[in-house]
Structures are given as C-alpha cells and as structure tokens.
Amino acid sequence: MTSTHAFWLAGRQATGEAAFDVTSPWDNRLVGRVSVPTEAQVEEAVAAAHAVVDEFAATPAHVRAAALDHVSKRLVERTEEIAQLISAENGKPIKWARGEVGRAVSVFRFAAEEARRFNGGEAQRLDTDAGGQGRLALTRRFPKGVVLGIAPFNFPLNLCAHKIAPAIAVGAPIILKPAPATPLSGLILGELLAETELPAGSWSVLPVPNDQMPALVQDERLPVISFTGSDKVGYAIMDSVPRKHCTLELGGNGAAVVLADWSSEADLDWAATRIATFSNYQGGQSCISVQRVIADATVYDRLLPKIVAAVEAQVTGDPSDSVTDVGPLVSEDAAQRVESWVDEAVRGGAKLLAGGKRDGASYAPTVLTEVPGDVTLACEEVFGPVLTVTKVDGEAEAFAAVNDSKYGLQAGVFTHDVQTAFRAHRALEVGGVIVGDVPSYRADQMPYGGAKQSGVGREGVRFAMDDYTYERVLVLTGLAL
C-alpha cells in the first residue's frame, strides 16, 4: 500500500485530513499519495511566515548561503532518485529529467553565491550640490515581505527552485505551492530544506488545491507573488491584487528565425536538429519551446525537409527509457486539446507534413506549413509537440512575423552577422533574443521573462532577488568627505 506524503508546514512535516493521488501520465500508475493541508494549517503556515519576517531578514548571509549550498549538494547526491520521480509524476523523458535536476543544483549554488555578496550597499556622495555637503547616501535592499511562490507542472523541480532559492538568498520567507499534478518534486525540496538551520517559519511547501488559492493570493501578509503558468491565470491574479508586487512568468509561442546567411548544409543541419529537438523536448510543454519557424525564402526549400526528417527521427515512447526523446503530455486532456487545435488548422487549409496523431496522453511530434493566421494554433501557445513553418522574404518580414503575436518571451535568430544580431535585439518584442540557436536556450543565472502577454518581471537568481526586495536609502550627515 502506498504511503501518504506529508507536506512541509513552517519547516516541519505535517499531514491534513484529506489526500489526493499523483498518477503517471504515461501508464496511469500510482506514483504517490499526497496529504492536503487544512485551512487551519494553511493559516498556521502564513502566520508563521509573517511572524518571522524580521528575524529571517536579519539572518547572517553565511547561514542562508550554507543552507542553499546544502540543498545544492544534496540534490547532486540524490540526482537519479529525483530524476526518476520527475519522470514518473510528469511524464518527462528520463534524460530531460536528469537535466532538470542538474539545473536545480545550479540554481541553489548560484543563490548561495549571490547570498554571500548581495546587499553590500552602494555609497553615493551627495555633496555634488551645496545643500548636500557632508552627506553620504548608502543604498541597500531589503525584502518586501513573505513570498507566495506558485509553480507549474512542466519543470516541477527547477521552477520550484526558482521560487525558493532567491527568496532564501535575500532572507524573505516563502510559501511554495507546487502544481497539483506534480507536487512530489517540490516536497523533495522540503526534505532537503528541513536538514538546514533556517529559522522555523521561513519556508513551507503546501500542496494546496487550486480552488483554495484565491484566499492565499488575497492575504495581505503575502505581499509578493511569484507565479509561473498560463497568461489567463497570471493576469487574473494580478488584476485581483493590484497593490501587491507580482512577478508573472507566462506563456509564449517561441519563434526560430532562419535568415538568408544561415545557408550552408552544416548551418541548415544544425538549425533543423535544434528546432526538432526543442519543439519536442518536454513534450513541447515549455514556454520557450519552438512553436514557429520563420525561414527566409532563399533557404526554406532546403530547410523544410531537414526539419521534417529531424522531427520524424525523435524517439517517442516510455519516458523511463533513456533513448526516449518525447514522452506523454501531462494528461490526456492536454493531448486532446493539442489534437483539436491541429485538426482545426488542417481543416482551415494547413498542410500536415509529420505527426498529427494522438494515443492517450501522447501526441506525435508534428510539423505543419501554410497555417492560416486566424486559427488557434497560430495565435495561442500550443504547449505540445507541434511546429509550424512559414516562408518569408527577408529580414524585415521575418522580424515582423515574430512580433505578430500577443506573446513575447524569447526568440531565436539563426544568423552569422553581428549587425543583424543587434538589429534583432532592438527590433524583436521579446524578453530574450538567442542568436545562432533556438529560443529555448535558458541559463538559470540570466534574466528570464517576457514582454507583452508573456508576463512582467524577471527570474534568474540575481534578478529574482532584486524582484523580491526594494531599495532603502540611508543618508549620513556631517561627514568629512
């Protein structure tokens, strides 16, 4: 009989009165049973976090850094166990799950490094005018208060890490809500945090059902909300609490632009391989997966068959098999939605060149061309292993096509020309431009976030630390400067 996983309430294990099952999207087997906190236990966690705000902010940097280093090292020691858990609850191929653990290792290590050097302060002479003679301003950053971190299912460990690690680094208490479909990875982080010397109350991991979230979002003791998920839910949260600080990492429909100078056989082979891999990794369930390829007419006819061949070479199947590239989506409902969008596009005149078939929660890697601009697939984030390819004439038309979207997370531009790279950086309405590669590249220490309806604010350890804090100036008077 499967035991019930406890949650983490103010740094200690606890169980509630109800529980829910976590099942594998691949074979529907039971992965674990998770206890649900009661309303009273949620209140206890919030009250404990609020009570420890001042104490945690004053915790020495070495204490916070040591805790973060500890989690990073323990993740290394338990890599295979945690990767297997991610793969089981999420359906992510094991090779990608191992990569996710490695990224979380780095996130906690980066946070430990930043905690040691954060908030040294910046001194500014104020005697540049006569009225400021003898005055010096010292500016430091202080936590805004308790963080409510709401994580999604697609990176169930690493995106929890991106909520927790920066909060600990700056001394901000955090209440983490993992995704209901994939809570086990977040609970593992609770196990590792419980091994540290962090103050009781400074962190909780609560698998709260989605229908109980509005009360947490509205709670005035939680002034900072960091949400990763859909644009619909994210903006609903922001609209409901306009006076809170919200960081929203939302959707995208990432474009890979292949320009005329990216024209050798080696160039096109590289582009096709990267496009095929990163339109399908995580089952396409990544905000920066390649959804659109925008190819210059001079390379389109040579590139398209390479993309189709590379997509068809993706190995689909059991996510626990190390050779599998593409596993199931998170649920059969998710796969059915992808299926309906592709079918709508085909009915509207799109040409299906690969894939287009569903088997339960799995959807075959798919390539379409001539997709009408008014179908759902062209306008929304598909969040599945589906790729559209479009022919354009020249750089200006390519960049306009990228910007013809309500989303603006990241874009990839395949070019060798540095001037083109800088024009892309200036012209593209996105949070990140990746030159010579797909939009799916992310280093966990770099600023990450979007424009337009892809969200507000930035993640990336140091940038999230800035987001969780505010500047406070100290003016010293009567100094002999």
CSV table of C-alpha atoms in Angstrom, one decimal:
chain,number,residue,atom,x,y,z
A,1,MET,CA,0.0,0.0,0.0
A,2,THR,CA,1.4,3.4,-1.0
A,3,SER,CA,2.1,5.7,2.0
A,4,THR,CA,0.9,9.3,2.0
A,5,HIS,CA,3.5,12.0,1.5
A,6,ALA,CA,3.4,14.7,4.2
A,7,PHE,CA,3.7,18.3,3.3
A,8,TRP,CA,6.0,20.9,5.0
A,9,LEU,CA,4.4,23.4,7.4
A,10,ALA,CA,6.8,26.1,8.8
A,11,GLY,CA,9.8,23.7,8.3
A,12,ARG,CA,8.2,20.6,9.8
A,13,GLN,CA,6.3,17.7,8.3
A,14,ALA,CA,2.6,17.7,8.7
A,15,THR,CA,-0.5,15.9,7.3
A,16,GLY,CA,-4.0,17.0,6.8
A,17,GLU,CA,-7.4,15.3,6.8
A,18,ALA,CA,-7.6,14.7,3.0
A,19,ALA,CA,-5.2,13.4,0.3
A,20,PHE,CA,-5.0,13.0,-3.4
A,21,ASP,CA,-3.3,10.6,-5.8
A,22,VAL,CA,-0.5,11.5,-8.2
A,23,THR,CA,-0.5,9.3,-11.2
A,24,SER,CA,1.8,8.9,-14.2
A,25,PRO,CA,0.6,10.4,-17.5
A,26,TRP,CA,2.4,7.6,-19.3
A,27,ASP,CA,0.7,4.5,-17.8
A,28,ASN,CA,-1.7,5.9,-15.2
A,29,ARG,CA,0.2,4.0,-12.4
A,30,LEU,CA,0.0,5.5,-8.9
A,31,VAL,CA,3.2,7.5,-8.2
A,32,GLY,CA,2.3,8.8,-4.8
A,33,ARG,CA,-0.5,10.0,-2.5
A,34,VAL,CA,-0.1,13.5,-1.1
A,35,SER,CA,-1.7,14.9,2.0
A,36,VAL,CA,-3.7,18.2,1.7
A,37,PRO,CA,-3.3,20.9,4.3
A,38,THR,CA,-6.4,22.0,6.1
A,39,GLU,CA,-7.5,25.7,6.1
A,40,ALA,CA,-6.2,25.9,9.7
A,41,GLN,CA,-2.8,24.5,8.7
A,42,VAL,CA,-2.5,27.0,5.8
A,43,GLU,CA,-3.3,29.8,8.2
A,44,GLU,CA,-0.6,28.4,10.6
A,45,ALA,CA,2.0,28.5,7.8
A,46,VAL,CA,1.1,32.0,6.7
A,47,ALA,CA,1.1,33.3,10.3
A,48,ALA,CA,4.5,31.6,11.0
A,49,ALA,CA,6.0,33.1,7.8
A,50,HIS,CA,4.7,36.6,8.7
A,51,ALA,CA,5.9,36.3,12.2
A,52,VAL,CA,9.5,35.5,11.2
A,53,VAL,CA,9.9,38.3,8.5
A,54,ASP,CA,12.2,40.5,10.6
A,55,GLU,CA,14.2,37.6,12.0
A,56,PHE,CA,14.8,36.0,8.7
A,57,ALA,CA,15.8,39.3,7.0
A,58,ALA,CA,18.4,39.7,9.7
A,59,THR,CA,19.8,36.2,9.4
A,60,PRO,CA,23.5,36.3,8.6
A,61,ALA,CA,24.4,35.8,4.9
A,62,HIS,CA,26.6,32.8,5.7
A,63,VAL,CA,23.6,31.0,7.3
A,64,ARG,CA,21.4,31.5,4.3
A,65,ALA,CA,24.3,30.6,1.9
A,66,ALA,CA,25.1,27.5,3.9
A,67,ALA,CA,21.5,26.3,3.6
A,68,LEU,CA,21.4,26.9,-0.1
A,69,ASP,CA,24.8,25.1,-0.6
A,70,HIS,CA,23.4,22.2,1.4
A,71,VAL,CA,20.4,21.8,-0.8
A,72,SER,CA,22.5,22.0,-4.0
A,73,LYS,CA,24.9,19.3,-2.7
A,74,ARG,CA,22.1,17.0,-1.6
A,75,LEU,CA,20.4,17.4,-5.0
A,76,VAL,CA,23.6,16.1,-6.6
A,77,GLU,CA,23.6,13.1,-4.2
A,78,ARG,CA,20.0,12.2,-5.0
A,79,THR,CA,20.0,13.1,-8.7
A,80,GLU,CA,18.9,9.7,-10.0
A,81,GLU,CA,16.2,9.2,-7.4
A,82,ILE,CA,14.8,12.7,-8.0
A,83,ALA,CA,15.0,12.4,-11.8
A,84,GLN,CA,13.1,9.1,-11.7
A,85,LEU,CA,10.4,10.9,-9.6
A,86,ILE,CA,10.1,13.8,-12.0
A,87,SER,CA,9.8,11.4,-14.9
A,88,ALA,CA,7.1,9.4,-13.1
A,89,GLU,CA,4.9,12.2,-12.0
A,90,ASN,CA,5.4,14.5,-15.0
A,91,GLY,CA,6.0,12.0,-17.9
A,92,LYS,CA,9.2,13.8,-18.8
A,93,PRO,CA,11.8,11.5,-20.5
A,94,ILE,CA,14.4,10.5,-18.0
A,95,LYS,CA,17.3,12.2,-19.9
A,96,TRP,CA,15.5,15.5,-19.6
A,97,ALA,CA,14.5,14.8,-16.0
A,98,ARG,CA,18.2,14.3,-15.2
A,99,GLY,CA,19.0,17.6,-16.9
A,100,GLU,CA,16.3,19.3,-14.8
A,101,VAL,CA,17.9,18.1,-11.6
A,102,GLY,CA,21.3,19.4,-12.8
A,103,ARG,CA,19.7,22.8,-13.4
A,104,ALA,CA,18.2,22.9,-9.9
A,105,VAL,CA,21.6,22.1,-8.5
A,106,SER,CA,23.0,25.2,-10.2
A,107,VAL,CA,20.1,27.4,-9.1
A,108,PHE,CA,20.7,26.7,-5.5
A,109,ARG,CA,24.5,27.0,-6.0
A,110,PHE,CA,24.1,30.4,-7.8
A,111,ALA,CA,21.7,31.5,-5.0
A,112,ALA,CA,24.3,30.6,-2.3
A,113,GLU,CA,27.0,32.6,-4.2
A,114,GLU,CA,24.7,35.6,-4.6
A,115,ALA,CA,23.6,35.5,-0.9
A,116,ARG,CA,27.2,36.0,0.1
A,117,ARG,CA,27.7,39.1,-1.9
A,118,PHE,CA,24.1,40.5,-2.0
A,119,ASN,CA,23.3,43.8,-0.3
A,120,GLY,CA,26.8,45.2,0.2
A,121,GLY,CA,25.3,48.6,-0.4
A,122,GLU,CA,26.1,51.3,-2.8
A,123,ALA,CA,27.6,54.6,-1.5
A,124,GLN,CA,26.8,57.9,-3.2
A,125,ARG,CA,28.3,61.3,-2.4
A,126,LEU,CA,25.6,63.9,-2.0
A,127,ASP,CA,27.9,66.9,-1.9
A,128,THR,CA,27.6,67.4,-5.7
A,129,ASP,CA,25.3,70.3,-4.7
A,130,ALA,CA,26.0,72.7,-1.8
A,131,GLY,CA,23.0,71.5,0.1
A,132,GLY,CA,24.4,68.0,0.3
A,133,GLN,CA,27.8,69.0,1.8
A,134,GLY,CA,29.0,66.4,4.3
A,135,ARG,CA,26.3,63.9,3.3
A,136,LEU,CA,26.7,60.4,2.0
A,137,ALA,CA,23.9,58.1,0.8
A,138,LEU,CA,24.1,54.4,1.4
A,139,THR,CA,21.6,52.3,-0.6
A,140,ARG,CA,20.8,48.7,0.4
A,141,ARG,CA,18.0,46.3,-0.5
A,142,PHE,CA,15.5,44.8,1.9
A,143,PRO,CA,12.9,42.0,1.5
A,144,LYS,CA,9.4,43.2,0.6
A,145,GLY,CA,7.9,40.5,2.8
A,146,VAL,CA,6.7,37.0,2.5
A,147,VAL,CA,6.7,35.5,-1.0
A,148,LEU,CA,3.9,33.3,-2.3
A,149,GLY,CA,5.5,31.1,-5.0
A,150,ILE,CA,3.2,29.3,-7.3
A,151,ALA,CA,4.9,26.8,-9.6
A,152,PRO,CA,3.8,24.9,-12.7
A,153,PHE,CA,3.9,21.2,-13.7
A,154,ASN,CA,6.3,21.3,-16.6
A,155,PHE,CA,9.5,21.8,-14.6
A,156,PRO,CA,8.3,20.5,-11.2
A,157,LEU,CA,11.7,20.7,-9.5
A,158,ASN,CA,13.6,23.6,-11.2
A,159,LEU,CA,10.7,26.1,-11.3
A,160,CYS,CA,10.1,25.4,-7.6
A,161,ALA,CA,13.9,26.1,-7.1
A,162,HIS,CA,13.5,29.4,-8.9
A,163,LYS,CA,10.9,30.5,-6.4
A,164,ILE,CA,12.6,29.2,-3.2
A,165,ALA,CA,16.3,29.8,-3.8
A,166,PRO,CA,16.2,33.6,-4.4
A,167,ALA,CA,13.8,34.1,-1.5
A,168,ILE,CA,16.1,32.3,0.9
A,169,ALA,CA,19.1,34.2,-0.6
A,170,VAL,CA,17.6,37.6,0.3
A,171,GLY,CA,16.0,36.5,3.6
A,172,ALA,CA,12.4,36.5,2.5
A,173,PRO,CA,10.1,33.8,4.0
A,174,ILE,CA,8.4,31.8,1.3
A,175,ILE,CA,5.3,29.7,1.0
A,176,LEU,CA,5.6,27.4,-2.1
A,177,LYS,CA,2.5,25.9,-3.8
A,178,PRO,CA,3.6,23.2,-6.2
A,179,ALA,CA,1.4,22.2,-9.1
A,180,PRO,CA,-1.3,19.7,-8.2
A,181,ALA,CA,-0.3,17.3,-11.0
A,182,THR,CA,3.4,17.3,-9.9
A,183,PRO,CA,3.8,18.1,-6.2
A,184,LEU,CA,6.3,15.4,-5.3
A,185,SER,CA,9.3,17.2,-6.6
A,186,GLY,CA,8.5,20.3,-4.6
A,187,LEU,CA,8.1,18.1,-1.5
A,188,ILE,CA,11.6,16.7,-2.0
A,189,LEU,CA,12.9,20.2,-1.7
A,190,GLY,CA,11.2,20.4,1.6
A,191,GLU,CA,13.0,17.3,2.8
A,192,LEU,CA,16.3,19.0,1.9
A,193,LEU,CA,15.5,22.3,3.4
A,194,ALA,CA,14.5,20.6,6.7
A,195,GLU,CA,18.1,19.4,7.0
A,196,THR,CA,19.3,23.0,7.3
A,197,GLU,CA,19.5,25.6,10.1
A,198,LEU,CA,17.0,28.0,8.6
A,199,PRO,CA,14.5,29.6,11.1
A,200,ALA,CA,11.3,27.8,11.6
A,201,GLY,CA,8.5,29.5,9.7
A,202,SER,CA,10.8,30.8,6.9
A,203,TRP,CA,9.6,28.3,4.4
A,204,SER,CA,6.6,26.0,3.8
A,205,VAL,CA,5.7,23.7,0.9
A,206,LEU,CA,1.9,23.4,0.7
A,207,PRO,CA,0.1,21.3,-1.9
A,208,VAL,CA,-3.0,23.4,-1.7
A,209,PRO,CA,-5.8,22.7,-4.3
A,210,ASN,CA,-6.2,25.4,-7.0
A,211,ASP,CA,-9.6,26.3,-5.7
A,212,GLN,CA,-8.2,27.4,-2.4
A,213,MET,CA,-5.6,29.7,-4.0
A,214,PRO,CA,-7.7,32.9,-4.1
A,215,ALA,CA,-7.7,33.2,-0.3
A,216,LEU,CA,-3.9,32.9,-0.3
A,217,VAL,CA,-3.5,35.4,-3.1
A,218,GLN,CA,-5.6,37.9,-1.3
A,219,ASP,CA,-3.9,37.5,2.1
A,220,GLU,CA,-2.3,40.9,3.0
A,221,ARG,CA,0.5,39.1,4.8
A,222,LEU,CA,1.8,37.8,1.5
A,223,PRO,CA,2.8,41.0,-0.3
A,224,VAL,CA,4.9,39.3,-3.1
A,225,ILE,CA,3.5,36.8,-5.6
A,226,SER,CA,5.7,34.9,-8.0
A,227,PHE,CA,3.6,32.9,-10.5
A,228,THR,CA,4.6,30.8,-13.4
A,229,GLY,CA,1.8,29.4,-15.6
A,230,SER,CA,-0.8,30.5,-18.1
A,231,ASP,CA,-1.4,34.1,-19.0
A,232,LYS,CA,-5.1,33.8,-18.2
A,233,VAL,CA,-4.4,32.7,-14.6
A,234,GLY,CA,-1.5,35.0,-14.1
A,235,TYR,CA,-3.3,38.2,-15.2
A,236,ALA,CA,-6.3,37.2,-13.1
A,237,ILE,CA,-4.1,37.1,-10.1
A,238,MET,CA,-2.5,40.5,-10.9
A,239,ASP,CA,-5.9,42.1,-11.5
A,240,SER,CA,-7.2,40.7,-8.2
A,241,VAL,CA,-4.4,42.2,-6.1
A,242,PRO,CA,-3.3,45.4,-7.9
A,243,ARG,CA,-1.4,46.7,-4.9
A,244,LYS,CA,0.8,43.6,-4.5
A,245,HIS,CA,4.1,43.0,-6.2
A,246,CYS,CA,3.6,40.3,-8.8
A,247,THR,CA,6.2,38.6,-11.0
A,248,LEU,CA,4.4,36.7,-13.8
A,249,GLU,CA,6.2,34.2,-16.0
A,250,LEU,CA,3.6,33.3,-18.5
A,251,GLY,CA,3.2,31.8,-22.0
A,252,GLY,CA,4.9,32.2,-25.3
A,253,ASN,CA,4.9,30.9,-28.8
A,254,GLY,CA,8.6,30.9,-29.4
A,255,ALA,CA,9.8,31.7,-32.9
A,256,ALA,CA,13.0,30.5,-34.5
A,257,VAL,CA,14.1,32.7,-37.4
A,258,VAL,CA,16.4,31.3,-40.1
A,259,LEU,CA,17.9,34.1,-42.2
A,260,ALA,CA,19.4,34.0,-45.7
A,261,ASP,CA,23.0,34.0,-44.5
A,262,TRP,CA,22.5,30.8,-42.5
A,263,SER,CA,22.7,28.8,-45.7
A,264,SER,CA,25.4,26.1,-45.7
A,265,GLU,CA,24.4,22.5,-45.4
A,266,ALA,CA,26.1,22.4,-42.0
A,267,ASP,CA,24.2,25.5,-40.9
A,268,LEU,CA,20.8,24.1,-42.0
A,269,ASP,CA,21.5,20.7,-40.5
A,270,TRP,CA,22.3,22.4,-37.1
A,271,ALA,CA,19.2,24.5,-37.3
A,272,ALA,CA,17.0,21.6,-38.2
A,273,THR,CA,18.3,19.4,-35.4
A,274,ARG,CA,18.0,22.2,-32.8
A,275,ILE,CA,14.5,23.1,-34.0
A,276,ALA,CA,13.3,19.4,-34.0
A,277,THR,CA,14.8,18.8,-30.5
A,278,PHE,CA,13.4,21.9,-28.9
A,279,SER,CA,10.0,21.9,-30.4
A,280,ASN,CA,9.5,18.4,-28.8
A,281,TYR,CA,11.5,18.4,-25.6
A,282,GLN,CA,9.3,18.1,-22.5
A,283,GLY,CA,6.6,17.1,-25.0
A,284,GLY,CA,6.6,20.7,-26.2
A,285,GLN,CA,5.5,21.7,-22.7
A,286,SER,CA,7.9,24.6,-22.3
A,287,CYS,CA,7.1,28.3,-22.6
A,288,ILE,CA,10.2,28.7,-24.8
A,289,SER,CA,9.8,25.6,-26.9
A,290,VAL,CA,10.0,26.2,-30.7
A,291,GLN,CA,6.4,26.7,-31.9
A,292,ARG,CA,7.1,28.7,-35.0
A,293,VAL,CA,9.9,28.5,-37.6
A,294,ILE,CA,10.2,31.6,-39.8
A,295,ALA,CA,12.5,30.8,-42.7
A,296,ASP,CA,13.8,33.1,-45.4
A,297,ALA,CA,12.6,32.1,-48.9
A,298,THR,CA,16.2,31.5,-50.0
A,299,VAL,CA,16.7,28.7,-47.5
A,300,TYR,CA,13.1,27.5,-47.0
A,301,ASP,CA,13.0,24.7,-49.6
A,302,ARG,CA,16.3,23.2,-48.3
A,303,LEU,CA,15.5,23.6,-44.6
A,304,LEU,CA,11.9,22.2,-44.6
A,305,PRO,CA,12.7,18.6,-45.5
A,306,LYS,CA,15.6,18.6,-43.0
A,307,ILE,CA,13.2,19.8,-40.2
A,308,VAL,CA,10.7,17.1,-41.1
A,309,ALA,CA,13.3,14.4,-41.1
A,310,ALA,CA,14.7,15.5,-37.8
A,311,VAL,CA,11.2,15.7,-36.2
A,312,GLU,CA,10.4,12.2,-37.5
A,313,ALA,CA,13.6,10.9,-36.0
A,314,GLN,CA,12.6,11.9,-32.5
A,315,VAL,CA,12.1,8.8,-30.4
A,316,THR,CA,8.8,8.7,-28.7
A,317,GLY,CA,7.6,6.3,-26.0
A,318,ASP,CA,8.2,5.3,-22.4
A,319,PRO,CA,9.7,8.2,-20.5
A,320,SER,CA,11.7,5.9,-18.3
A,321,ASP,CA,13.7,4.6,-21.3
A,322,SER,CA,16.9,6.6,-21.7
A,323,VAL,CA,16.6,6.6,-25.5
A,324,THR,CA,13.2,8.3,-25.4
A,325,ASP,CA,13.1,11.9,-26.6
A,326,VAL,CA,9.4,12.6,-26.4
A,327,GLY,CA,7.1,11.3,-23.7
A,328,PRO,CA,3.4,12.0,-23.0
A,329,LEU,CA,1.8,15.3,-22.2
A,330,VAL,CA,0.9,15.9,-18.6
A,331,SER,CA,-2.6,14.5,-19.2
A,332,GLU,CA,-4.9,13.0,-21.8
A,333,ASP,CA,-7.0,16.2,-21.7
A,334,ALA,CA,-3.9,18.2,-22.6
A,335,ALA,CA,-3.2,15.9,-25.6
A,336,GLN,CA,-6.8,16.1,-26.7
A,337,ARG,CA,-6.6,19.9,-26.7
A,338,VAL,CA,-3.4,19.8,-28.9
A,339,GLU,CA,-5.2,17.4,-31.2
A,340,SER,CA,-8.2,19.7,-31.6
A,341,TRP,CA,-6.0,22.7,-32.4
A,342,VAL,CA,-4.1,20.7,-35.1
A,343,ASP,CA,-7.3,19.4,-36.6
A,344,GLU,CA,-8.7,22.9,-36.7
A,345,ALA,CA,-5.6,24.1,-38.6
A,346,VAL,CA,-5.8,21.3,-41.1
A,347,ARG,CA,-9.5,21.9,-41.7
A,348,GLY,CA,-8.6,25.6,-42.3
A,349,GLY,CA,-6.1,24.6,-45.0
A,350,ALA,CA,-2.8,23.9,-43.2
A,351,LYS,CA,-0.6,21.1,-44.7
A,352,LEU,CA,0.3,18.3,-42.2
A,353,LEU,CA,3.9,17.1,-43.0
A,354,ALA,CA,4.5,14.9,-40.0
A,355,GLY,CA,2.7,13.6,-36.9
A,356,GLY,CA,-0.8,14.7,-36.2
A,357,LYS,CA,-1.8,11.6,-34.3
A,358,ARG,CA,-2.7,11.1,-30.6
A,359,ASP,CA,-2.5,8.0,-28.4
A,360,GLY,CA,-3.9,8.6,-25.0
A,361,ALA,CA,-1.8,11.4,-23.4
A,362,SER,CA,0.8,11.1,-26.1
A,363,TYR,CA,0.8,13.3,-29.2
A,364,ALA,CA,3.2,12.6,-32.1
A,365,PRO,CA,5.8,15.2,-33.0
A,366,THR,CA,4.0,17.3,-35.6
A,367,VAL,CA,5.0,19.7,-38.4
A,368,LEU,CA,2.6,21.9,-40.4
A,369,THR,CA,3.0,24.5,-43.1
A,370,GLU,CA,0.6,27.1,-44.6
A,371,VAL,CA,-1.2,27.5,-41.3
A,372,PRO,CA,-3.9,30.2,-41.6
A,373,GLY,CA,-3.2,33.2,-39.3
A,374,ASP,CA,-6.7,33.1,-37.7
A,375,VAL,CA,-6.7,29.5,-36.3
A,376,THR,CA,-6.0,28.9,-32.7
A,377,LEU,CA,-2.6,27.2,-33.4
A,378,ALA,CA,-1.3,30.4,-35.0
A,379,CYS,CA,-2.5,32.7,-32.2
A,380,GLU,CA,-2.1,30.8,-28.9
A,381,GLU,CA,0.6,28.8,-27.1
A,382,VAL,CA,0.2,25.2,-28.1
A,383,PHE,CA,2.2,23.7,-25.2
A,384,GLY,CA,2.6,20.5,-27.1
A,385,PRO,CA,5.0,18.9,-29.7
A,386,VAL,CA,3.7,20.9,-32.6
A,387,LEU,CA,5.7,23.1,-35.0
A,388,THR,CA,4.7,25.4,-37.8
A,389,VAL,CA,7.0,26.5,-40.6
A,390,THR,CA,6.5,29.7,-42.6
A,391,LYS,CA,8.3,31.2,-45.6
A,392,VAL,CA,9.2,35.0,-45.6
A,393,ASP,CA,11.1,37.4,-47.8
A,394,GLY,CA,13.9,39.0,-46.0
A,395,GLU,CA,14.9,40.1,-42.5
A,396,ALA,CA,12.2,42.8,-42.1
A,397,GLU,CA,9.4,40.5,-42.9
A,398,ALA,CA,10.8,37.8,-40.6
A,399,PHE,CA,11.1,40.2,-37.7
A,400,ALA,CA,7.6,41.5,-38.3
A,401,ALA,CA,6.3,37.9,-38.3
A,402,VAL,CA,7.9,37.3,-34.9
A,403,ASN,CA,6.3,40.4,-33.5
A,404,ASP,CA,2.9,39.5,-34.9
A,405,SER,CA,1.9,37.8,-31.7
A,406,LYS,CA,0.4,38.7,-28.3
A,407,TYR,CA,3.3,36.9,-26.7
A,408,GLY,CA,6.9,37.9,-26.4
A,409,LEU,CA,9.0,35.6,-24.3
A,410,GLN,CA,12.1,34.6,-26.3
A,411,ALA,CA,13.1,34.3,-30.0
A,412,GLY,CA,15.9,32.5,-31.7
A,413,VAL,CA,17.7,34.1,-34.8
A,414,PHE,CA,20.0,32.0,-36.9
A,415,THR,CA,22.4,34.4,-38.5
A,416,HIS,CA,26.2,34.8,-38.7
A,417,ASP,CA,26.0,38.6,-39.0
A,418,VAL,CA,26.7,40.6,-35.8
A,419,GLN,CA,24.9,43.7,-37.2
A,420,THR,CA,21.8,41.5,-37.8
A,421,ALA,CA,22.1,40.2,-34.3
A,422,PHE,CA,22.0,43.8,-32.9
A,423,ARG,CA,19.1,44.7,-35.2
A,424,ALA,CA,17.2,41.7,-33.9
A,425,HIS,CA,17.9,42.7,-30.3
A,426,ARG,CA,16.5,46.1,-31.0
A,427,ALA,CA,13.5,45.1,-33.2
A,428,LEU,CA,12.1,41.9,-31.6
A,429,GLU,CA,9.5,42.5,-28.9
A,430,VAL,CA,10.6,39.7,-26.6
A,431,GLY,CA,12.4,39.3,-23.3
A,432,GLY,CA,15.4,37.4,-24.8
A,433,VAL,CA,17.0,37.0,-28.3
A,434,ILE,CA,19.1,33.9,-28.8
A,435,VAL,CA,21.5,34.3,-31.7
A,436,GLY,CA,22.6,31.2,-33.6
A,437,ASP,CA,20.2,28.9,-31.7
A,438,VAL,CA,16.6,28.3,-30.8
A,439,PRO,CA,14.5,30.4,-28.4
A,440,SER,CA,14.6,27.5,-25.9
A,441,TYR,CA,18.0,28.3,-24.5
A,442,ARG,CA,17.9,29.4,-20.9
A,443,ALA,CA,20.8,29.7,-18.4
A,444,ASP,CA,19.4,29.8,-14.9
A,445,GLN,CA,21.5,32.8,-13.9
A,446,MET,CA,20.5,35.1,-16.8
A,447,PRO,CA,17.4,37.4,-16.7
A,448,TYR,CA,14.4,35.5,-17.9
A,449,GLY,CA,11.0,36.9,-18.6
A,450,GLY,CA,8.8,38.3,-21.3
A,451,ALA,CA,7.1,41.3,-22.9
A,452,LYS,CA,3.5,41.8,-23.9
A,453,GLN,CA,1.3,39.0,-22.6
A,454,SER,CA,4.3,36.8,-21.7
A,455,GLY,CA,4.4,38.4,-18.2
A,456,VAL,CA,6.1,41.0,-16.1
A,457,GLY,CA,9.3,40.9,-14.0
A,458,ARG,CA,12.3,38.7,-14.4
A,459,GLU,CA,13.6,35.4,-13.0
A,460,GLY,CA,17.1,34.3,-13.0
A,461,VAL,CA,18.6,34.1,-9.5
A,462,ARG,CA,20.0,37.6,-9.1
A,463,PHE,CA,17.1,39.2,-10.9
A,464,ALA,CA,14.5,37.4,-8.8
A,465,MET,CA,16.4,38.6,-5.7
A,466,ASP,CA,16.0,42.1,-6.9
A,467,ASP,CA,12.3,41.5,-7.6
A,468,TYR,CA,11.8,40.2,-4.0
A,469,THR,CA,13.4,43.3,-2.4
A,470,TYR,CA,13.3,47.1,-2.6
A,471,GLU,CA,15.9,49.8,-2.2
A,472,ARG,CA,16.1,51.7,1.1
A,473,VAL,CA,18.5,54.7,1.3
A,474,LEU,CA,20.4,55.7,4.5
A,475,VAL,CA,21.7,59.3,4.5
A,476,LEU,CA,24.6,60.0,6.8
A,477,THR,CA,25.2,63.7,7.8
A,478,GLY,CA,28.2,65.7,9.0
A,479,LEU,CA,30.9,63.6,7.3
A,480,ALA,CA,34.3,64.8,6.2
A,481,LEU,CA,34.1,63.5,2.6
